[in-house]
Amino acid sequence: MKTDRAFHLKLYEQLVLIREFEERVKFLFLEGTMPGTIHQCQGQEATAVGVCAALRPDDFITSTFRGHGHALAKGLSVQEMLDELFGATTGCCKGKGGSMHMGNMDKGMVPGIAIVAGGIPLAAGMALAFKLQRRPQVVACFFGDGAVAEGAFHEGVNMAAIWDLPVILVCENNLYGASTRIDKVMKNPRVSDRAASYGFRGETVDGNDVLAVYAAAQRAAEECRAGKGPVLLELLTYRRTGHSRRDACHYQAKDEREAWFARDPIERFAVQLLDRGDVSQADLDAIKADVDRQITAGVENAKRAPQPTLADLTTDVFA
Amino acid sequence: MKRQGIAEALRDGIAEEMTRDPAVFCIGEDIGVPGGWGGAFTVTLGLAEKFPGRIIDTPIAELGFTGMAVGAAMMGMRPIADMQYGDFLFLASDQLINNAAKMRYMSGGTVKVPMVMRAPIGATGRGSQHAQSMERYFTGVPGLKVVAVSNAYDAKGILKAAVRDDNPVMIFEHKLLYGSKGARAEPGAVDATSEIPDADYTVPLDQAAVRREGQHVTILGWLLMTHYAMAAATILAAEGIEAEVIDVRSLSPIDYATIGASLRKTGRVVIVEEGPKTGGVSAEIAAGIMEHCADSLMAPVVRVASPDVPVPFTPILENAYRPDVSRIVEAARRLAQT
Ligand SMILES: Cc1ncc(C[n+]2csc(CCOP(=O)(O)OP(=O)(O)O)c2C)c(N)n1
Ligand SMILES: [Mg+2]
């Protein structure tokens, strides 16, 4: 396991990048300059960063409607994402996808699948292809706690299990599916228990501890590459922001929010880093300043990025 | 009388039906969560407090809760199921099409499935998977009634008629018509408010409505396209072209009596559909017109629909995708001059 200073600072940078990206996007929406709708991941940054840090560049991820963090962690650029959000042709999906369908196949990210659980059988199918082609890649399939109730989860997971497919099933359990708390929709709220019923390994991890997520994802990736997949990782985390743009989260209890805010993944990792001795607050501040500059420049560019013309409407329908 | 938007009118309609008949209940995702939204578009807001235990929040499981609605309906309940976005009907469609729609027939007329499925549709800046015009996929299914509501009066009256009907009824609603004011109003939302009578009323599930009379050309639309057709008619009137606008409203069955009466007057028809042209409801209507009232036609049927592509995210392309007032005006003008 990599434990060097540079690696840790890289993880920290990614966490901060996702947080600041989301905060800026939120501002742009509220300001009215950015079109569409958004589902954001403030508070959940460590799941994306920890899992993707354990993947190789040619490994794939699948994502959801809440995919900005996954995309940044998998290496999509701030620019191609902001351009996409502004509907520009230079966006990662030429402006045709938008916030919910962010992706870039060259960087190992399938465009986000906004149908809850829709990415699970798809990821299993990608893993089946890797197995048939004897390629060493793995797929990390991100989904929420809400997806576990869908038929697609059970059908996809069972097939991944019976054929030992190299797919890491990453459940970001943020306690809510939209406004509905998990205890109202699961008799057994421990998602990782599902794995045993299909005959493979599942594990519940503190999803707000980026190093714990990284370690778990590394174990899972190794097992998958050794033909011992799938693995189900349940990452416990919390959404600090609304489900989507106009949600004030009145269904989240105040004490619950406060307890989770106190376990913020970025603040916690900062404390861990500072405790090491060889990282200073100035190092962290410099990272933040650098990220801010990158995002500010990105927004300026995205606002001027080329918009599609009507001819683009009918392209890209067929290969 | 009071002025209401579609969301409030549906809410009142549901509440009145639940009060009238204890067999009525609602089932769907995020429809009754305390501190929540009352469904994605506020239709059931506050009803969970009024009707404890009868606004049932489900897991995210469309196939499951739709099947449960079908089963409960078979056992004497009258469920109103809420599909958060119409696009998710694909997940529920097995229960709707293989079970709900066929149960009556397969049982030799012994089973009843009195259920309602409500679903919002429309391209609204959310990208390809939260945008589709889903009504086309259900209009050709024998055993299903399919309606589409374009104003608050109809929404309430049709909801009530659907609840009281002994068959599965699908009600399509449009995201840009729930309300054009307030915190949850969408960009591009259109005013679909109506004066709502205090007394109980229903609107039949099998009738189109003439929204504007005219003698030169008939424009057929539903949901958002009814409103765009009305705006087009105003522009056309200034040019001396009097368009008759019909809200098709009942998409299965289609009311060829009302459409035919209009065509006998105008001899010309433009069918406007949000959604790809190929395989759309407008294709069925065009064929039906040829079967029912070809004698009245003085010119071929014209369609204005979306191109055969998925709904794009970027606003420039989304606006070009969705038929708009100017495309309707242009089509009607050209047709009126033939
Ligand atoms: C099949 C389907 N049903 C419903 C929705 C609407 N919807 C979007 S996100 C969401 C909640 C998802 O919860 P979860 O899986 O826990 O992910 P989270 O939002 O917490 O990231 C719902 C119900 C959808 N997109 N797809
Ligand atoms: Mg969740």
XYZ file of C-alpha atoms and ligand atoms in Angstrom:
684
model
C 0.000 0.000 0.000
C 1.240 3.401 -0.944
C 1.633 5.531 2.138
C 3.986 8.224 0.954
C 3.442 11.888 1.506
C 2.963 12.735 -2.156
C 0.241 10.131 -2.508
C -1.611 11.446 0.507
C -1.401 14.994 -0.709
C -2.746 13.839 -4.068
C -5.737 12.249 -2.339
C -6.273 15.433 -0.378
C -6.127 17.493 -3.528
C -8.761 15.323 -5.173
C -11.058 15.570 -2.171
C -10.748 19.341 -2.175
C -11.143 19.510 -5.927
C -14.451 17.648 -5.763
C -15.740 19.755 -2.870
C -14.791 23.051 -4.478
C -16.051 21.957 -7.892
C -19.425 21.097 -6.398
C -19.604 24.310 -4.399
C -18.839 26.372 -7.490
C -21.362 24.479 -9.561
C -23.971 25.037 -6.873
C -23.221 28.742 -6.955
C -23.488 28.842 -10.742
C -26.869 27.145 -10.591
C -28.196 29.461 -7.912
C -26.839 32.405 -9.844
C -28.803 31.128 -12.825
C -25.933 30.918 -15.282
C -25.797 27.135 -15.446
C -28.675 25.240 -17.070
C -30.324 21.961 -16.123
C -30.482 20.222 -12.780
C -27.785 18.827 -10.481
C -27.256 16.080 -7.966
C -24.195 16.845 -5.897
C -21.871 14.879 -3.640
C -20.574 17.283 -0.984
C -19.750 15.125 2.033
C -19.236 11.970 -0.022
C -15.937 12.876 -1.673
C -13.890 10.154 0.026
C -15.853 7.323 -1.575
C -15.025 8.418 -5.105
C -11.432 9.342 -4.300
C -10.638 6.236 -2.253
C -12.094 3.807 -4.775
C -10.624 5.419 -7.882
C -7.194 5.662 -6.249
C -7.197 1.871 -6.124
C -7.982 1.533 -9.829
C -5.662 1.587 -12.809
C -6.197 4.049 -15.633
C -7.633 1.326 -17.882
C -10.066 0.077 -15.253
C -13.602 1.330 -15.667
C -16.194 2.863 -13.425
C -19.926 3.218 -13.863
C -21.717 6.032 -12.130
C -25.106 7.527 -11.450
C -26.968 10.843 -11.608
C -24.625 11.905 -8.754
C -21.444 11.498 -10.730
C -19.353 14.676 -10.555
C -17.123 13.295 -7.813
C -16.656 9.957 -9.538
C -15.714 11.724 -12.748
C -13.112 13.986 -11.155
C -11.658 11.077 -9.195
C -11.388 8.964 -12.358
C -9.424 11.701 -14.042
C -11.916 13.684 -16.081
C -10.740 17.252 -16.322
C -12.433 20.170 -14.648
C -12.651 21.784 -18.055
C -14.402 18.988 -19.922
C -16.875 18.677 -17.073
C -17.644 22.380 -16.775
C -17.980 22.579 -20.533
C -20.452 19.718 -20.386
C -22.459 21.417 -17.667
C -22.605 24.572 -19.766
C -23.785 22.484 -22.729
C -20.732 23.166 -24.869
C -19.476 20.973 -27.705
C -16.137 20.749 -25.914
C -17.801 18.996 -22.963
C -16.980 15.375 -22.240
C -20.232 14.339 -23.945
C -20.418 17.291 -26.369
C -23.142 18.848 -24.241
C -25.512 16.035 -25.076
C -25.231 14.302 -21.713
C -25.239 16.989 -19.049
C -24.783 16.652 -15.304
C -26.455 13.261 -14.960
C -24.550 11.600 -17.793
C -21.002 12.745 -17.206
C -18.392 10.346 -18.541
C -15.410 9.783 -20.796
C -14.653 6.311 -22.124
C -11.005 7.195 -22.787
C -10.600 7.813 -19.082
C -12.476 4.716 -18.014
C -15.804 6.251 -17.120
C -19.057 5.204 -18.730
C -21.484 8.146 -18.987
C -23.485 8.312 -15.775
C -26.608 6.186 -15.696
C -29.439 8.137 -14.172
C -31.808 5.214 -13.834
C -31.341 3.977 -10.270
C -29.509 0.600 -10.364
C -29.347 0.708 -14.154
C -25.556 0.615 -14.039
C -25.318 -2.619 -12.084
C -26.142 -5.216 -14.761
C -24.236 -3.049 -17.214
C -21.104 -3.137 -15.047
C -21.477 -6.884 -14.665
C -21.670 -7.146 -18.441
C -18.501 -5.090 -18.828
C -16.816 -7.393 -16.345
C -18.066 -10.389 -18.313
C -16.407 -8.945 -21.404
C -13.133 -8.538 -19.513
C -13.340 -12.134 -18.380
C -14.130 -13.467 -21.857
C -11.363 -11.357 -23.362
C -8.942 -12.409 -20.606
C -8.172 -8.777 -19.913
C -6.956 -7.906 -16.410
C -9.283 -4.947 -15.943
C -11.910 -4.464 -13.277
C -15.080 -2.387 -13.136
C -16.038 -0.370 -10.097
C -19.773 0.148 -10.143
C -21.002 3.063 -8.031
C -24.585 3.113 -6.823
C -26.552 4.362 -3.845
C -28.343 2.617 -1.004
C -31.549 3.235 -2.914
C -30.445 0.979 -5.759
C -30.428 -2.081 -3.531
C -34.231 -2.320 -3.718
C -34.316 -2.499 -7.509
C -34.598 -5.757 -9.398
C -31.618 -4.704 -11.499
C -29.397 -4.864 -8.403
C -30.353 -8.442 -7.621
C -30.232 -9.679 -11.175
C -26.899 -8.049 -11.942
C -25.277 -8.981 -8.638
C -26.343 -12.608 -8.859
C -24.867 -13.022 -12.319
C -21.665 -11.271 -11.279
C -21.495 -13.765 -8.417
C -22.175 -16.994 -10.295
C -19.574 -16.163 -12.927
C -16.981 -14.693 -10.499
C -16.858 -11.448 -12.449
C -14.280 -8.710 -11.761
C -16.685 -6.059 -10.565
C -16.402 -4.044 -7.364
C -19.928 -3.174 -6.323
C -19.559 0.149 -4.547
C -22.634 1.100 -2.566
C -22.424 4.674 -1.317
C -24.763 4.335 1.616
C -25.626 7.907 2.533
C -28.669 6.798 4.542
C -31.157 8.297 2.102
C -32.576 7.454 -1.270
C -33.879 10.845 -2.346
C -35.945 11.907 0.727
C -36.506 8.384 2.031
C -34.384 7.109 4.934
C -33.028 3.590 4.557
C -34.696 2.288 7.711
C -38.084 2.839 6.046
C -37.193 0.756 3.011
C -34.815 -1.942 4.300
C -35.587 -4.448 7.020
C -31.875 -5.207 7.207
C -30.124 -1.872 6.664
C -26.659 -3.430 6.451
C -26.169 -3.449 2.696
C -22.959 -5.489 2.774
C -24.933 -8.444 4.157
C -26.484 -8.844 0.710
C -23.209 -10.220 -0.628
C -23.306 -13.321 1.577
C -26.755 -14.249 0.318
C -25.297 -14.393 -3.180
C -22.182 -16.246 -2.043
C -19.455 -13.626 -2.188
C -17.661 -11.226 0.098
C -19.110 -7.952 1.317
C -17.674 -5.419 3.690
C -18.899 -2.232 5.393
C -16.363 0.572 5.487
C -16.259 4.096 6.925
C -16.871 5.935 3.673
C -15.737 9.231 5.149
C -12.254 7.870 5.796
C -10.467 8.087 2.485
C -7.625 5.771 3.501
C -10.015 3.118 4.758
C -11.922 3.295 1.481
C -8.692 3.105 -0.488
C -7.512 0.047 1.441
C -10.823 -1.740 1.001
C -10.938 -0.928 -2.689
C -7.406 -2.183 -3.143
C -8.277 -5.503 -1.529
C -11.371 -5.745 -3.687
C -9.507 -4.903 -6.884
C -6.847 -7.524 -6.126
C -9.473 -10.185 -5.530
C -11.262 -9.247 -8.725
C -8.077 -9.405 -10.740
C -7.344 -12.803 -9.240
C -10.671 -14.096 -10.517
C -12.247 -13.976 -7.062
C -14.773 -11.258 -7.728
C -17.192 -9.752 -7.255
C -16.852 -7.814 -3.993
C -19.493 -5.603 -2.421
C -18.200 -2.528 -0.594
C -20.705 -0.639 1.479
C -19.284 2.817 2.136
C -21.067 4.657 4.926
C -21.273 8.343 4.175
C -23.628 11.322 4.201
C -24.880 13.865 1.708
C -24.314 17.396 3.026
C -26.387 18.995 0.338
C -29.832 18.579 -1.197
C -30.761 15.499 -3.183
C -31.030 17.741 -6.184
C -30.965 21.424 -6.864
C -34.071 22.560 -5.043
C -34.078 20.289 -2.026
C -33.769 21.849 1.421
C -33.312 18.449 3.174
C -36.018 19.010 5.778
C -36.312 15.233 6.118
C -32.783 14.932 7.565
C -32.825 15.167 11.372
C -30.792 18.041 12.792
C -28.751 15.919 15.204
C -28.025 13.412 12.457
C -26.795 16.163 10.151
C -24.624 17.643 12.875
C -23.124 14.288 13.772
C -22.183 13.624 10.172
C -20.955 17.139 9.537
C -18.553 16.545 12.419
C -17.199 13.572 10.489
C -16.513 15.483 7.304
C -14.138 13.448 5.128
C -11.977 16.398 4.146
C -11.573 17.898 7.590
C -10.814 14.472 9.031
C -8.162 13.740 6.457
C -6.630 17.171 6.966
C -6.246 16.432 10.672
C -4.671 13.066 9.856
C -2.250 14.691 7.455
C -1.241 17.439 9.849
C -0.649 14.805 12.533
C 1.953 13.140 10.300
C 4.369 15.943 10.915
C 5.613 16.370 7.363
C 2.522 18.184 6.083
C 1.827 21.754 7.122
C -1.314 23.846 7.048
C 0.450 25.932 4.426
C 0.701 22.849 2.194
C -3.036 22.291 2.500
C -3.836 25.956 1.922
C -1.700 25.947 -1.199
C -3.625 22.957 -2.536
C -6.916 24.705 -1.926
C -5.729 27.900 -3.580
C -4.496 25.953 -6.568
C -7.787 24.101 -6.909
C -9.725 27.364 -6.683
C -7.623 28.900 -9.438
C -8.150 25.860 -11.627
C -11.913 25.982 -11.180
C -12.142 29.741 -11.693
C -10.228 29.472 -14.933
C -12.377 26.536 -15.950
C -15.590 28.465 -15.403
C -14.348 31.409 -17.426
C -13.429 29.111 -20.301
C -16.652 27.129 -20.082
C -18.757 30.277 -20.332
C -17.063 31.060 -23.620
C -16.884 27.485 -24.885
C -18.500 26.769 -28.275
C -22.171 25.902 -28.184
C -23.582 23.298 -30.563
C -25.328 24.186 -33.786
C -28.543 22.645 -35.046
C -26.574 20.215 -37.207
C -25.384 18.565 -33.993
C -28.923 17.606 -33.022
C -29.066 14.549 -35.259
C -25.478 13.334 -35.038
C -24.247 10.583 -32.693
C -27.486 8.585 -32.763
C -25.925 5.575 -34.483
C -22.343 4.314 -34.623
C -64.641 28.386 -7.665
C -60.932 28.798 -7.122
C -57.955 29.220 -9.430
C -55.518 26.308 -9.200
C -52.572 24.817 -11.009
C -52.328 21.193 -12.019
C -50.376 20.081 -8.943
C -52.932 21.542 -6.511
C -55.902 20.368 -8.547
C -54.555 16.816 -8.625
C -53.835 17.001 -4.898
C -57.408 18.066 -4.133
C -58.778 15.470 -6.522
C -56.797 12.702 -4.840
C -57.832 13.913 -1.377
C -61.506 14.046 -2.345
C -61.408 10.561 -3.831
C -59.622 9.211 -0.761
C -62.283 10.786 1.440
C -65.095 9.428 -0.702
C -63.781 5.884 -0.993
C -61.650 4.129 1.639
C -60.360 1.746 -1.057
C -58.350 4.549 -2.640
C -54.699 4.854 -1.612
C -51.481 6.234 -3.108
C -48.255 4.316 -3.644
C -44.896 5.501 -4.951
C -41.471 6.902 -4.113
C -41.018 9.922 -1.818
C -44.730 10.748 -1.882
C -45.428 11.045 1.831
C -42.103 11.466 3.641
C -42.354 13.933 6.561
C -40.312 16.994 5.664
C -40.181 15.735 2.089
C -41.650 16.804 -1.185
C -45.006 15.098 -1.666
C -43.662 13.408 -4.773
C -41.164 14.918 -7.171
C -43.704 17.576 -8.199
C -45.534 18.199 -4.889
C -48.787 16.564 -5.988
C -49.241 14.567 -2.772
C -47.771 17.202 -0.437
C -49.552 17.137 2.927
C -51.730 14.130 2.120
C -49.779 11.715 4.339
C -50.788 13.739 7.407
C -54.424 13.838 6.282
C -54.640 10.143 5.421
C -52.382 8.203 7.779
C -51.261 4.882 6.349
C -52.790 5.527 2.937
C -49.921 7.396 1.295
C -47.423 4.577 0.975
C -43.757 5.417 0.412
C -41.991 2.585 -1.322
C -38.379 1.611 -1.854
C -36.997 2.557 -5.282
C -38.635 -0.412 -6.949
C -40.873 0.515 -9.853
C -41.584 -2.991 -11.042
C -42.369 -3.956 -7.472
C -44.693 -1.168 -6.458
C -46.510 -1.237 -9.784
C -47.094 -4.953 -9.417
C -48.333 -4.331 -5.881
C -50.761 -1.747 -7.183
C -52.052 -4.273 -9.715
C -52.432 -6.954 -7.056
C -54.131 -4.626 -4.590
C -56.509 -3.458 -7.315
C -57.438 -7.068 -8.067
C -58.356 -7.510 -4.402
C -60.717 -4.554 -4.308
C -58.455 -1.565 -3.609
C -58.167 1.452 -5.904
C -54.493 2.408 -5.953
C -53.122 5.612 -7.422
C -49.509 4.832 -8.299
C -47.005 7.663 -8.723
C -44.102 7.248 -11.144
C -41.534 9.890 -10.187
C -40.513 10.408 -13.820
C -42.287 8.821 -16.767
C -38.978 7.404 -18.007
C -39.040 4.878 -15.153
C -42.201 3.356 -16.598
C -39.891 1.146 -18.631
C -39.064 -0.644 -15.382
C -42.726 -0.947 -14.444
C -43.975 -1.825 -17.890
C -43.990 -5.582 -17.411
C -46.518 -5.288 -14.611
C -48.549 -2.727 -16.521
C -48.554 -4.393 -19.899
C -48.354 -8.099 -19.092
C -50.448 -8.070 -15.939
C -52.653 -5.007 -15.514
C -53.658 -4.637 -19.138
C -54.316 -8.320 -19.861
C -55.778 -9.587 -16.597
C -59.361 -8.818 -17.559
C -59.105 -10.552 -20.905
C -57.026 -13.535 -19.820
C -59.474 -14.201 -16.989
C -62.386 -14.285 -19.362
C -63.743 -11.081 -17.897
C -63.663 -12.190 -14.270
C -60.904 -9.943 -12.853
C -61.004 -6.158 -12.430
C -57.887 -3.975 -12.170
C -59.117 -0.521 -11.112
C -55.784 1.237 -10.781
C -54.352 4.585 -11.821
C -50.742 5.232 -12.831
C -49.691 8.876 -12.923
C -46.454 9.856 -14.695
C -44.793 13.160 -15.635
C -43.103 13.486 -18.986
C -41.349 16.135 -21.054
C -37.938 17.468 -22.037
C -36.911 19.873 -19.282
C -33.148 20.301 -19.136
C -32.518 17.035 -17.338
C -30.930 15.017 -20.140
C -31.913 11.889 -22.038
C -33.191 9.687 -19.219
C -35.526 12.135 -17.480
C -37.229 13.581 -20.520
C -38.960 11.103 -22.736
C -42.506 11.360 -23.989
C -43.678 8.004 -22.713
C -47.321 7.985 -23.773
C -46.436 6.443 -27.155
C -45.309 3.217 -25.487
C -48.678 2.603 -23.869
C -51.247 3.836 -26.373
C -51.061 0.653 -28.410
C -51.612 -1.676 -25.468
C -55.072 -3.267 -25.487
C -56.618 -3.102 -22.024
C -55.005 0.179 -20.972
C -56.706 3.561 -21.046
C -54.283 6.414 -21.652
C -55.008 10.083 -21.005
C -52.912 13.259 -20.961
C -53.881 16.364 -19.009
C -53.043 19.876 -20.116
C -54.847 22.048 -17.585
C -55.885 21.961 -13.951
C -59.623 21.514 -14.597
C -58.998 18.418 -16.702
C -56.352 17.112 -14.346
C -58.762 16.998 -11.433
C -61.735 15.739 -13.415
C -59.761 13.089 -15.250
C -58.027 11.928 -12.083
C -61.428 11.398 -10.479
C -62.829 9.610 -13.493
C -59.731 7.412 -13.617
C -60.009 6.466 -9.941
C -63.660 5.527 -10.434
C -62.998 3.549 -13.610
C -62.774 -0.226 -13.232
C -59.788 -0.511 -15.587
C -56.122 0.426 -15.451
C -55.777 4.070 -16.483
C -52.508 5.849 -17.178
C -52.495 9.598 -16.691
C -49.635 11.488 -18.304
C -48.732 14.902 -16.922
C -46.139 17.396 -18.135
C -43.331 18.739 -15.970
C -43.708 22.223 -17.438
C -47.426 22.349 -16.629
C -47.515 21.621 -12.886
C -47.155 25.272 -12.006
C -45.517 28.316 -13.491
C -45.046 30.207 -10.224
C -43.389 29.531 -6.887
C -40.253 27.826 -5.667
C -40.637 24.635 -7.668
C -41.617 26.255 -10.996
C -39.379 25.054 -13.805
C -37.696 27.261 -16.368
C -40.012 27.197 -19.383
C -43.071 26.352 -17.293
C -46.385 27.366 -18.810
C -49.495 28.603 -17.008
C -51.952 25.692 -16.953
C -54.177 26.979 -14.146
C -57.955 26.739 -14.344
C -61.011 27.864 -12.430
C -61.913 24.798 -10.392
C -65.552 24.396 -9.338
C -66.309 23.659 -5.690
C -68.680 20.841 -6.606
C -67.577 17.332 -7.496
C -67.091 16.744 -11.218
C -65.413 14.305 -13.561
C -64.041 14.612 -17.091
C -64.606 11.636 -19.402
C -61.579 9.507 -20.272
C -62.443 9.119 -23.954
C -63.078 12.622 -25.241
C -60.979 15.245 -26.950
C -61.654 18.922 -26.191
C -61.923 21.773 -28.666
C -59.866 24.590 -27.116
C -60.342 27.158 -29.865
C -62.646 27.215 -32.844
C -61.539 28.023 -36.373
C -62.373 27.075 -39.909
C -59.088 27.047 -41.857
C -56.930 24.410 -40.244
C -57.154 21.994 -37.309
C -54.203 21.668 -34.932
C -54.135 18.595 -32.717
C -51.920 18.428 -29.659
C -51.796 17.236 -26.062
C -49.979 18.201 -22.877
C -47.497 21.040 -23.481
C -48.177 20.978 -27.211
C -51.787 22.068 -26.616
C -50.457 25.282 -25.125
C -47.988 25.803 -27.931
C -50.770 25.153 -30.450
C -52.919 27.807 -28.776
C -50.071 30.299 -28.951
C -49.578 29.399 -32.598
C -53.274 29.937 -33.275
C -53.068 33.464 -31.893
C -50.208 34.279 -34.247
C -51.997 32.655 -37.183
C -55.180 34.611 -36.437
C -53.253 37.844 -36.873
C -52.468 36.658 -40.398
C -56.084 35.819 -41.075
C -55.717 32.068 -40.591
C -58.265 30.729 -38.131
C -56.966 27.558 -36.529
C -59.135 25.166 -34.584
C -57.122 23.754 -31.696
C -58.050 20.378 -30.267
C -56.550 18.954 -27.108
C -56.581 15.261 -28.000
C -56.443 14.489 -24.263
C -57.599 10.897 -24.595
C -54.749 9.079 -26.317
C -56.236 5.608 -26.060
C -58.943 5.455 -27.222
C -58.724 8.420 -29.590
C -61.862 10.494 -30.037
C -62.336 10.504 -33.808
C -65.847 11.940 -33.453
C -64.493 15.270 -32.211
C -61.516 15.204 -34.561
C -63.710 14.253 -37.518
C -66.214 17.032 -36.837
C -63.381 19.536 -36.927
C -61.914 18.121 -40.125
C -65.282 18.371 -41.848
C -64.979 22.106 -41.205
C -61.313 22.712 -41.946
C -60.240 19.869 -44.229
C -56.704 20.342 -42.999
C -54.851 19.010 -39.977
C -51.506 19.459 -38.250
C -50.711 16.943 -35.519
C -48.176 18.184 -32.991
C -46.274 15.766 -30.800
C -43.452 16.210 -28.334
C -41.400 13.067 -28.855
C -39.752 11.452 -31.869
C -41.846 11.346 -35.010
C -41.351 7.698 -35.859
C -43.755 5.436 -34.056
C -45.386 8.265 -32.149
C -49.020 8.755 -31.187
C -49.303 11.192 -34.077
C -48.660 8.306 -36.464
C -51.615 6.440 -35.010
C -53.817 9.535 -35.186
C -52.801 10.147 -38.801
C -53.697 6.584 -39.712
C -56.945 6.853 -37.775
C -57.869 10.039 -39.624
C -57.361 8.227 -42.907
C -59.688 5.482 -41.727
C -62.340 7.662 -40.136
C -62.418 10.914 -42.038
C -60.285 10.755 -45.180
C -63.248 12.146 -47.138
C -62.935 15.452 -45.319
C -59.245 15.955 -46.053
C -58.393 18.603 -48.618
C -54.659 18.199 -48.078
C -52.393 15.486 -46.678
C -51.965 15.214 -42.911
C -48.993 17.201 -41.594
C -47.018 16.292 -38.488
C -44.799 18.447 -36.321
C -42.786 16.266 -33.962
C -39.324 15.890 -32.509
C -36.580 14.384 -34.634
C -35.744 10.724 -34.175
C -33.031 11.276 -31.587
C -32.786 10.897 -27.802
C -33.500 14.095 -25.867
C -30.289 16.151 -25.726
C -29.206 17.966 -22.569
C -27.774 21.187 -23.882
C -30.491 23.876 -23.977
C -29.784 24.917 -27.560
C -30.378 21.403 -28.816
C -33.208 20.636 -26.429
C -35.092 23.677 -27.638
C -34.478 22.648 -31.216
C -35.636 19.141 -30.392
C -39.004 20.011 -28.891
C -41.618 21.339 -31.344
C -42.157 25.022 -30.651
C -44.682 27.694 -31.516
C -42.863 28.864 -34.627
C -42.619 25.371 -36.110
C -46.347 24.895 -35.528
C -47.163 28.297 -37.079
C -45.035 27.525 -40.092
C -46.588 24.113 -40.660
C -50.140 25.405 -40.240
C -49.517 28.401 -42.454
C -48.109 26.303 -45.253
C -50.976 23.853 -44.942
C -53.626 26.564 -44.902
C -52.219 27.938 -48.137
C -52.373 24.618 -50.012
C -35.330 3.777 -11.626
C -35.335 5.121 -10.994
N -36.266 5.382 -10.049
C -36.305 6.589 -9.452
C -35.410 7.556 -9.809
C -35.499 8.924 -9.192
N -34.406 9.079 -8.264
C -33.269 9.667 -8.657
S -32.137 9.603 -7.489
C -33.135 8.795 -6.438
C -32.642 8.382 -5.101
C -31.494 7.469 -5.215
O -31.032 7.122 -3.978
P -29.655 6.383 -3.799
O -29.601 5.227 -4.726
O -29.496 6.108 -2.371
O -28.594 7.436 -4.313
P -28.262 8.881 -3.693
O -29.237 9.819 -4.282
O -28.368 8.799 -2.232
O -26.877 9.180 -4.183
C -34.364 8.594 -6.996
C -35.510 7.945 -6.330
C -34.470 7.249 -10.808
N -33.578 8.145 -11.224
N -34.442 6.026 -11.368
Mg -28.547 7.211 -0.962
